[in-house]
mmCIF file with all atom_site columns, C-alpha atoms and ligand atoms in Angstrom:
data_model
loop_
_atom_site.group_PDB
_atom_site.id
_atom_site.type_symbol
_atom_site.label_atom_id
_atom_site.label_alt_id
_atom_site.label_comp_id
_atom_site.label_asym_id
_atom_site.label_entity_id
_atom_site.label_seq_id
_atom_site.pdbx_PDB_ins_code
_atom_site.Cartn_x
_atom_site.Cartn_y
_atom_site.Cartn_z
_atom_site.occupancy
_atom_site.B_iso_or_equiv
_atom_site.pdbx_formal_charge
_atom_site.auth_seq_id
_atom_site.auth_comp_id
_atom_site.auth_asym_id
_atom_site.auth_atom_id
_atom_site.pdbx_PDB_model_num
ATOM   1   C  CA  . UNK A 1 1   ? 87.403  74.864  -153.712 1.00 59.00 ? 155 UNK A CA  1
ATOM   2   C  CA  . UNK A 1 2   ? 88.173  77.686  -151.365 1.00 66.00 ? 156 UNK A CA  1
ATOM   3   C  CA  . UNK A 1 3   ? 85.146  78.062  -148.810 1.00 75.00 ? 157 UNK A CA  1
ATOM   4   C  CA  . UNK A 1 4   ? 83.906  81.191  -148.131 1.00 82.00 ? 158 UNK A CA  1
ATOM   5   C  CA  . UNK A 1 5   ? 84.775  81.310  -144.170 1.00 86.00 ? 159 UNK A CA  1
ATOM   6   C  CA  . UNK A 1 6   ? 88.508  80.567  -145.541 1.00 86.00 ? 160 UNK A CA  1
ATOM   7   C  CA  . UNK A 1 7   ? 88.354  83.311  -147.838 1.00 87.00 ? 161 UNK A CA  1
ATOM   8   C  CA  . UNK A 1 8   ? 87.229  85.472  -145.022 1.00 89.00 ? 162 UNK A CA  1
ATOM   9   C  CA  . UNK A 1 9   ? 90.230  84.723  -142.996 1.00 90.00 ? 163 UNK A CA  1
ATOM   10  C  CA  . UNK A 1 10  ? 92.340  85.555  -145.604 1.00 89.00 ? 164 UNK A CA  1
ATOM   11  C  CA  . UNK A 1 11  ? 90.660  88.703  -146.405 1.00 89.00 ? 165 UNK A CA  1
ATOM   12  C  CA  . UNK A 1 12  ? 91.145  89.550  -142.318 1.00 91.00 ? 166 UNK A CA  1
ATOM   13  C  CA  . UNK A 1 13  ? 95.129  88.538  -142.000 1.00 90.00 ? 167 UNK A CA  1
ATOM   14  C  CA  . UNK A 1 14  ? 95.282  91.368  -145.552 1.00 92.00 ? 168 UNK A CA  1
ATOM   15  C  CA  . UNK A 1 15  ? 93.789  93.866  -143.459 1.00 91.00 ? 169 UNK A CA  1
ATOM   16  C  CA  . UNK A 1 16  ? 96.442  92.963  -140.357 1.00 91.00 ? 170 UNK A CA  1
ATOM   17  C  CA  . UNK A 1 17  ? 99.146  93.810  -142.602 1.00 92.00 ? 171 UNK A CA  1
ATOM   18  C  CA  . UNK A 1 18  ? 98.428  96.759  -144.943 1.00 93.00 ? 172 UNK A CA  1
ATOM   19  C  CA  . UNK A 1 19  ? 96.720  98.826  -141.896 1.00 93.00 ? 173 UNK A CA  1
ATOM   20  C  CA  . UNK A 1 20  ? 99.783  98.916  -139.875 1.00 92.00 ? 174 UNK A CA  1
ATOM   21  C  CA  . UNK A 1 21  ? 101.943 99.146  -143.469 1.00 93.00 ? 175 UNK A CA  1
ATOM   22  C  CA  . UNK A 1 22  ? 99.846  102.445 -143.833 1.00 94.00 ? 176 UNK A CA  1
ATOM   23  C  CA  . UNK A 1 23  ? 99.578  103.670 -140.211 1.00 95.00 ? 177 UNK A CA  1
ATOM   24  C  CA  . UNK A 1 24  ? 103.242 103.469 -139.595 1.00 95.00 ? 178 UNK A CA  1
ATOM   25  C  CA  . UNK A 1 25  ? 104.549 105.970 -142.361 1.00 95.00 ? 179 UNK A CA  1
ATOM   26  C  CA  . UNK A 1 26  ? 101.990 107.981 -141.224 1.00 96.00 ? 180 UNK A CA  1
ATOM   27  C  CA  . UNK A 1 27  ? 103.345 107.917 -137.604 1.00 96.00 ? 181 UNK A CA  1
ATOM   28  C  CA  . UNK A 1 28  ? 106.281 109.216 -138.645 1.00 95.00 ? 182 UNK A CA  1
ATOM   29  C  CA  . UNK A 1 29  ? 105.755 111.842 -140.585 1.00 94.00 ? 183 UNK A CA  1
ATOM   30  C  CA  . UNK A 1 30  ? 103.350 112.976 -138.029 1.00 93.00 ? 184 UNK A CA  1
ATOM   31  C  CA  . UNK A 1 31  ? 106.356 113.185 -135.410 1.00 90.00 ? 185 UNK A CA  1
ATOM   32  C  CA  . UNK A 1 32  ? 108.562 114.801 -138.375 1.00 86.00 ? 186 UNK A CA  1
ATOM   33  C  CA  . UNK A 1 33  ? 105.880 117.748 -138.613 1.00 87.00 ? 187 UNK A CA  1
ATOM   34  C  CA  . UNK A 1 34  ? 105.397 117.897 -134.915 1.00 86.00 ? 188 UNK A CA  1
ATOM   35  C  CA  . UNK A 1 35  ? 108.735 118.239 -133.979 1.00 81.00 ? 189 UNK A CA  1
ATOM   36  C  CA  . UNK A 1 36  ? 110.437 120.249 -136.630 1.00 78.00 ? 190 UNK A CA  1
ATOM   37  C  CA  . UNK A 1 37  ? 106.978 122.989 -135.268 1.00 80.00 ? 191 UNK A CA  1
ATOM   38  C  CA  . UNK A 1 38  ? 105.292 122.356 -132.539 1.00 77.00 ? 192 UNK A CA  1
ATOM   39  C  CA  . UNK A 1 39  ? 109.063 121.657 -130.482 1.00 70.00 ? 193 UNK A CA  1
ATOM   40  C  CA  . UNK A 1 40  ? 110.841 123.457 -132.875 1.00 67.00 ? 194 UNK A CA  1
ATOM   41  C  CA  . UNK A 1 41  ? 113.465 121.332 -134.061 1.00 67.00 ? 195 UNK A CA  1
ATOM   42  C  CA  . UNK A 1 42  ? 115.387 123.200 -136.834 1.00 67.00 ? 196 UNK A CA  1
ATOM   43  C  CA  . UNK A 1 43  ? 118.233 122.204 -139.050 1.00 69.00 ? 197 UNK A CA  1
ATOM   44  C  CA  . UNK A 1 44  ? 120.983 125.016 -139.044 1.00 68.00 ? 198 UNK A CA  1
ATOM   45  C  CA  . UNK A 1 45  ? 120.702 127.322 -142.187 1.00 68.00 ? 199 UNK A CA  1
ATOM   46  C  CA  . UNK A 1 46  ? 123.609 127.403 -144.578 1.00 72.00 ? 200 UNK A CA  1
ATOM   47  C  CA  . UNK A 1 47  ? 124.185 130.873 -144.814 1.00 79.00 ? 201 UNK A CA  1
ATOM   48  C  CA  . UNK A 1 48  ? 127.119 131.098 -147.142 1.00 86.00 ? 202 UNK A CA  1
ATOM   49  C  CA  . UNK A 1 49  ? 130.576 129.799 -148.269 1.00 89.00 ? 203 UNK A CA  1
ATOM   50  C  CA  . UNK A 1 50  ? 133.869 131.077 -147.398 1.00 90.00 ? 204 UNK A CA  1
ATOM   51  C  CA  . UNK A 1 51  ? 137.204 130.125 -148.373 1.00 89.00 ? 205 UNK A CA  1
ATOM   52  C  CA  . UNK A 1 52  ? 139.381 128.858 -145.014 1.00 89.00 ? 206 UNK A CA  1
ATOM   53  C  CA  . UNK A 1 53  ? 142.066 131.070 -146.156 1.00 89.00 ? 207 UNK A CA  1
ATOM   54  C  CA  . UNK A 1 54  ? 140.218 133.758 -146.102 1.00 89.00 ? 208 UNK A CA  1
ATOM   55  C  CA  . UNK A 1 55  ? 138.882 133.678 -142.121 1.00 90.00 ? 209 UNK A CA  1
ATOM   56  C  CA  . UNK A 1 56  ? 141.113 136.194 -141.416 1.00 88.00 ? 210 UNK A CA  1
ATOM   57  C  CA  . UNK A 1 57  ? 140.296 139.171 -144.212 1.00 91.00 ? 211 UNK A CA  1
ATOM   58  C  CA  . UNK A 1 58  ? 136.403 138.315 -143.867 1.00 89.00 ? 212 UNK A CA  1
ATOM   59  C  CA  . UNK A 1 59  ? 133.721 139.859 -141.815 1.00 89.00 ? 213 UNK A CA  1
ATOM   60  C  CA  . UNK A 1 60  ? 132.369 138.659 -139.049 1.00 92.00 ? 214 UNK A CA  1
ATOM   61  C  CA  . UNK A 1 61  ? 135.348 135.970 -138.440 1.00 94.00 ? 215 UNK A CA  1
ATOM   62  C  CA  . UNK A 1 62  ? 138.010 138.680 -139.115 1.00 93.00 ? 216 UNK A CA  1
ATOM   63  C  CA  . UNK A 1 63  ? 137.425 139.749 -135.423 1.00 93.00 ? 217 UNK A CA  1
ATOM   64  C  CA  . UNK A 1 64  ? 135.930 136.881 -133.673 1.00 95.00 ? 218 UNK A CA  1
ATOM   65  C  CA  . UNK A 1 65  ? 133.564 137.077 -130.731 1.00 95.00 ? 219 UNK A CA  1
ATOM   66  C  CA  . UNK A 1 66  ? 130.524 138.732 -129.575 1.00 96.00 ? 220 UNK A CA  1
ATOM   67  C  CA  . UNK A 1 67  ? 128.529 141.270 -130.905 1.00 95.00 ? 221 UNK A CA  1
ATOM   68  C  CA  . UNK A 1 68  ? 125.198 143.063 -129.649 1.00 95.00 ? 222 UNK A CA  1
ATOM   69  C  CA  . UNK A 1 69  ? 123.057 143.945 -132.604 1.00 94.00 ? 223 UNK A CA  1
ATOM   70  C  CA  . UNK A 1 70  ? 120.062 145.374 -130.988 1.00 93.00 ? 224 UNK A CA  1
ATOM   71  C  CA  . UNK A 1 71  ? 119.194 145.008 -126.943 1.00 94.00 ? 225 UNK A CA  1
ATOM   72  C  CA  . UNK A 1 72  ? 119.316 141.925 -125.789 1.00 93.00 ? 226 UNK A CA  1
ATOM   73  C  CA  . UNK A 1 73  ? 120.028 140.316 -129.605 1.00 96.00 ? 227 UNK A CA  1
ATOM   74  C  CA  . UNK A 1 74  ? 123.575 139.521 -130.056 1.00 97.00 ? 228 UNK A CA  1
ATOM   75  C  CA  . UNK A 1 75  ? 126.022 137.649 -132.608 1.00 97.00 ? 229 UNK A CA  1
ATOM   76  C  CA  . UNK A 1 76  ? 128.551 135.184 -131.965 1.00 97.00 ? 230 UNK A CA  1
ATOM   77  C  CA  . UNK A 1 77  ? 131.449 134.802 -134.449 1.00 96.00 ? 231 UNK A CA  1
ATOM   78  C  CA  . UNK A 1 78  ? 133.230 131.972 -133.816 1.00 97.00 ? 232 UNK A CA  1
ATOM   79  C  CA  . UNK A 1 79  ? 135.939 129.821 -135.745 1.00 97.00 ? 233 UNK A CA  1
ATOM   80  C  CA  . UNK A 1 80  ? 136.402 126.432 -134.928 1.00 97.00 ? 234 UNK A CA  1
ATOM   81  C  CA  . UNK A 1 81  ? 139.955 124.945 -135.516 1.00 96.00 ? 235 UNK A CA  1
ATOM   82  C  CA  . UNK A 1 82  ? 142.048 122.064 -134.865 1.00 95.00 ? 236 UNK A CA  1
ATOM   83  C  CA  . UNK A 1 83  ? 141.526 121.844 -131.126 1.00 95.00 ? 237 UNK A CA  1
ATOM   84  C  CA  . UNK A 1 84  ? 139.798 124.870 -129.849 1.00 96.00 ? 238 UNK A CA  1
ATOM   85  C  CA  . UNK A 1 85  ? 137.104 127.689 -130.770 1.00 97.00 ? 239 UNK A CA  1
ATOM   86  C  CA  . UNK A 1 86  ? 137.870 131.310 -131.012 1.00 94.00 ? 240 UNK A CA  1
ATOM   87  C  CA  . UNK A 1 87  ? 136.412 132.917 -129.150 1.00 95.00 ? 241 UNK A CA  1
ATOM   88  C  CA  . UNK A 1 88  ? 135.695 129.765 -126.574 1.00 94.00 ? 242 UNK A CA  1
ATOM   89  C  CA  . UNK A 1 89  ? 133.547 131.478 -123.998 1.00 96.00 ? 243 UNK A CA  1
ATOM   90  C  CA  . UNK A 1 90  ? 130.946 134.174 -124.228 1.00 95.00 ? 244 UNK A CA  1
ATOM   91  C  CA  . UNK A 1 91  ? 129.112 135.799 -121.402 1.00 96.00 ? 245 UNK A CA  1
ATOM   92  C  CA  . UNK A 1 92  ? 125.504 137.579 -121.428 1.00 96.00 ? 246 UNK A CA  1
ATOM   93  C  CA  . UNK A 1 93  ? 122.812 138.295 -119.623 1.00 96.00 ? 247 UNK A CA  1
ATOM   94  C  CA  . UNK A 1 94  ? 119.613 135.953 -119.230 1.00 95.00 ? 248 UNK A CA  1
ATOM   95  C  CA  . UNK A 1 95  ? 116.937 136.513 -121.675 1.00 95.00 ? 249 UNK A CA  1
ATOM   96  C  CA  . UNK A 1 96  ? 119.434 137.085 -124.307 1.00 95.00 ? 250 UNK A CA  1
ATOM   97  C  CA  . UNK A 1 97  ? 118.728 135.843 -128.108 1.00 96.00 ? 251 UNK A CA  1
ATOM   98  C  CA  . UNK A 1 98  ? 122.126 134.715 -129.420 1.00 96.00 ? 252 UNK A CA  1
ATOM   99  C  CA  . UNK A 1 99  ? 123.289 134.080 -133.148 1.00 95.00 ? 253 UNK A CA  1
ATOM   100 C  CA  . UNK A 1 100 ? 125.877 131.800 -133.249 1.00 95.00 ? 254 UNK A CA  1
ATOM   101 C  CA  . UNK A 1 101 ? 127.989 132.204 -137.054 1.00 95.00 ? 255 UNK A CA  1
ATOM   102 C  CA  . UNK A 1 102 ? 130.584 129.624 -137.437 1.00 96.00 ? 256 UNK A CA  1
ATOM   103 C  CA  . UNK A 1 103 ? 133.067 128.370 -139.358 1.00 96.00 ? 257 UNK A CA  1
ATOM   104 C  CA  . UNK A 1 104 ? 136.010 125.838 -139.686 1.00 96.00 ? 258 UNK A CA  1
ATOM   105 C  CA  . UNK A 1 105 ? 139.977 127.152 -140.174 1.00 95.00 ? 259 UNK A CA  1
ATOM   106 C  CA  . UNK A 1 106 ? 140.790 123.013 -141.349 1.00 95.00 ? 260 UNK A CA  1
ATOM   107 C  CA  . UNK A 1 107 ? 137.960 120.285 -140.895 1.00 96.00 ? 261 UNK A CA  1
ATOM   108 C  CA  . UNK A 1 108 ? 135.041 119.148 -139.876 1.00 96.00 ? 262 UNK A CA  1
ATOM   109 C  CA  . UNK A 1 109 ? 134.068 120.190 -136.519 1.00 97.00 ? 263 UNK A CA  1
ATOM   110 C  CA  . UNK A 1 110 ? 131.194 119.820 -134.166 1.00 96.00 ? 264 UNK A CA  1
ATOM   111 C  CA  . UNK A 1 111 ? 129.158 122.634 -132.436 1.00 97.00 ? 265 UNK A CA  1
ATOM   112 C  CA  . UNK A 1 112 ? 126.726 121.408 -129.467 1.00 96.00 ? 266 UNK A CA  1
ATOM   113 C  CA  . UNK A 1 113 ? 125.561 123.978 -126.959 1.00 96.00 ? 267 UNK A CA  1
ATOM   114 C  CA  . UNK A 1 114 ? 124.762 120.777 -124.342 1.00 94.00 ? 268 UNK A CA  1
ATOM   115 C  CA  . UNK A 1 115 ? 120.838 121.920 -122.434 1.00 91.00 ? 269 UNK A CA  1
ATOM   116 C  CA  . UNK A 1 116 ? 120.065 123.785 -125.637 1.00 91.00 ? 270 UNK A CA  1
ATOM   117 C  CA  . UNK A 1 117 ? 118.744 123.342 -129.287 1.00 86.00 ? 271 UNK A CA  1
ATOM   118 C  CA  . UNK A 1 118 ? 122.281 124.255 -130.439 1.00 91.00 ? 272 UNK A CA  1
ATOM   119 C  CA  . UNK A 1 119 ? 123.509 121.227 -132.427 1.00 91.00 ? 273 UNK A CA  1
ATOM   120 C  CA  . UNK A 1 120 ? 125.609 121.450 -135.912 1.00 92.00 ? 274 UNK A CA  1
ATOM   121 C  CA  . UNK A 1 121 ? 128.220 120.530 -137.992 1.00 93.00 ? 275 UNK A CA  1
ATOM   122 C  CA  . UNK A 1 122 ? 130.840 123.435 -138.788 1.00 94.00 ? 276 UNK A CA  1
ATOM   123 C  CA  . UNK A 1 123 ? 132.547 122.102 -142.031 1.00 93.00 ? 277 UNK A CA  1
ATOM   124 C  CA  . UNK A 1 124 ? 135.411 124.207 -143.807 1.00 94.00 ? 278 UNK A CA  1
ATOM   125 C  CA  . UNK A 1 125 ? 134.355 126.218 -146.759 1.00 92.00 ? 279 UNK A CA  1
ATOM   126 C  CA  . UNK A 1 126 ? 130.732 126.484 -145.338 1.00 94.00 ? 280 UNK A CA  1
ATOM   127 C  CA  . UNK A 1 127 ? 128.883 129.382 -142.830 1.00 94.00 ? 281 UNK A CA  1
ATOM   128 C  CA  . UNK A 1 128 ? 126.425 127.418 -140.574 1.00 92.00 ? 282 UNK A CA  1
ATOM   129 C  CA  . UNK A 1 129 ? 123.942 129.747 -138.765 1.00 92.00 ? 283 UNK A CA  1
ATOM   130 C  CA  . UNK A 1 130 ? 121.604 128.659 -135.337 1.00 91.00 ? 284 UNK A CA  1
ATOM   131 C  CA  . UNK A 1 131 ? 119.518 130.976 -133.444 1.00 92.00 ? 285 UNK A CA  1
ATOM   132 C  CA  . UNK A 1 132 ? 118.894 130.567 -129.431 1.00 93.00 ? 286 UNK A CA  1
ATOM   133 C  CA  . UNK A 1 133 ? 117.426 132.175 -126.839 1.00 94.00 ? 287 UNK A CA  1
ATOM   134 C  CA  . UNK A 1 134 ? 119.465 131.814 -123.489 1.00 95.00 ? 288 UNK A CA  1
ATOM   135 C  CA  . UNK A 1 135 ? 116.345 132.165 -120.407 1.00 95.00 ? 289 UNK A CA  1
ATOM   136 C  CA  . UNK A 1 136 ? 118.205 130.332 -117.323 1.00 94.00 ? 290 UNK A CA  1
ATOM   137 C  CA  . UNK A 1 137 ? 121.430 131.667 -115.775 1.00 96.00 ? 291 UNK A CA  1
ATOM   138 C  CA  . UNK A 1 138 ? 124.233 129.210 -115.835 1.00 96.00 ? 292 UNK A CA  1
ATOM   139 C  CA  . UNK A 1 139 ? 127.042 128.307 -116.961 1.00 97.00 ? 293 UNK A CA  1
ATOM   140 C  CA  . UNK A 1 140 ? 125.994 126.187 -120.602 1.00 97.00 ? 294 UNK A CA  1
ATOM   141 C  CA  . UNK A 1 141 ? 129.268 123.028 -121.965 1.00 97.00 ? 295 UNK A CA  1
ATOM   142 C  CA  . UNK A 1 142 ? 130.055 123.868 -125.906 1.00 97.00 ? 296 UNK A CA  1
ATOM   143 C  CA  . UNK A 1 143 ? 131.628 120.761 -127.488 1.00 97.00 ? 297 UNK A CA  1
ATOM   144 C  CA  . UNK A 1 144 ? 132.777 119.832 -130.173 1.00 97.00 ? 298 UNK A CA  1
ATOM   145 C  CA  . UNK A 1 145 ? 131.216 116.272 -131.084 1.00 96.00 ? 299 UNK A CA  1
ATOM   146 C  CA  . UNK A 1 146 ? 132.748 115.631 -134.533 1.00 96.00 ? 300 UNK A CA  1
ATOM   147 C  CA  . UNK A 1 147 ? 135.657 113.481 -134.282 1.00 96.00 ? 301 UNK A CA  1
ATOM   148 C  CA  . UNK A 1 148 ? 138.511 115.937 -135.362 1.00 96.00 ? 302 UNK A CA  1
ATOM   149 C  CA  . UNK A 1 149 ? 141.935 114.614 -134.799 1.00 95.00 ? 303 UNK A CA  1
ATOM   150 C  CA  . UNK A 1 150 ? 144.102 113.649 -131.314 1.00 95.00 ? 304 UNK A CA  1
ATOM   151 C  CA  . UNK A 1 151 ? 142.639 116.413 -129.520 1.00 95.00 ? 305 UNK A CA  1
ATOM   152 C  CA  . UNK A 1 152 ? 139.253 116.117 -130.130 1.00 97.00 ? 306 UNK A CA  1
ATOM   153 C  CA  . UNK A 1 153 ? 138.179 115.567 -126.549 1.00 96.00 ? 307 UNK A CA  1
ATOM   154 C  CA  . UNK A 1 154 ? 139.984 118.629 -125.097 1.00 96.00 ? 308 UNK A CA  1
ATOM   155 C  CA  . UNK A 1 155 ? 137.857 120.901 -127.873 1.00 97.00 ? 309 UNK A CA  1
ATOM   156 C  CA  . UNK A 1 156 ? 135.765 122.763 -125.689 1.00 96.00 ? 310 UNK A CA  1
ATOM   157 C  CA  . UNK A 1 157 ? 133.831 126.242 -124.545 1.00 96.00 ? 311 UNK A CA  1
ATOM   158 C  CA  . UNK A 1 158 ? 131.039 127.610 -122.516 1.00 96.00 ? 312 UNK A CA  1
ATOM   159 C  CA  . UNK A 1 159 ? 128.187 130.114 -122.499 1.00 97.00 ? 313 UNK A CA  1
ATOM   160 C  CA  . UNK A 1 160 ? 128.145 131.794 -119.454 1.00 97.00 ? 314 UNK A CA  1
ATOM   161 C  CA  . UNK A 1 161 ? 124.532 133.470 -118.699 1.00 96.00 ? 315 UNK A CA  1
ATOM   162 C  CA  . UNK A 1 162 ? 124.244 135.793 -116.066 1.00 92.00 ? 316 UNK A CA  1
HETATM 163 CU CU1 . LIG B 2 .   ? 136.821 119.619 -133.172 1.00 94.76 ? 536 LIG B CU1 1
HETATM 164 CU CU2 . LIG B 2 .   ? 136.253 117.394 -132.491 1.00 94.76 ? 536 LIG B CU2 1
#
């Protein structure tokens, strides 16, 4: 016979585990909601598909580089290939919102915007899309942080904010 202060203690130890079982998931999607609005974490959008071959014949990556679309709102075109971006260094002024369109000539590149919320993949075939807002003067590191071949490491840019 189980006694009633044993049963008890097993009720208790039950408790220990399924509260924390509960309380964890909900810790973590709790930190998912709060950072994707409250920081304002975003994944970049997949705005389209375009065939590699046809960088050169299609708008905006037919003429790389930067665009102003409205005072202080511009667009940045830029194709990433085997070991360098085109354009690889934009200039504006502070306060500027920036659009950054890529897309990849061979494979899959990397896009980081190091001090900013610019972070994405730039795979052939696709369009990836990230909007930021450039407040502090400086000068701001683009790499690319996808492995990509031999010269991976020299694949570089920079946002230059006046
Ligand atoms: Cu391009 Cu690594």
């Amino acid at each position: 016979m189980i006694k009633n202060d044993e049963k008890f203690i097993g009720y208790i130890f039950e408790v220990a585990w399924i509260l924390p079982s509960v309380a964890i998931p909900v810790a973590v999607i709790t930190a998912v909601v709060l950072t994707a609005f409250a920081v304002g974490i975003r994944v970049p959008d997949v705005v389209g598909r375009i065939e590699p071959k046809a960088i050169a014949v299609t708008a905006p990556f037919d003429q790389p580089g930067l665009r102003e679309l409205a005072p202080g709102k511009y667009e940045a075109a830029i194709v990433a290939q085997v070991f360098l971006f085109t354009p690889n260094e934009i200039e504006i002024p502070a306060g500027s919102e920036v659009t950054f369109v890529l897309t990849s000539r061979d494979v899959i590149h990397g896009f980081k915007i190091v001090g900013t919320a610019v972070n994405m993949m730039v795979v052939p075939g696709q369009i990836s899309k990230l909007t930021v807002r450039f407040d502090q003067p400086g000068e701001y590191l683009i790499v690319c942080h996808e492995y990509c071949g031999s010269g991976h490491h020299v694949m570089s840019g920079k946002v230059i904010v006046q």
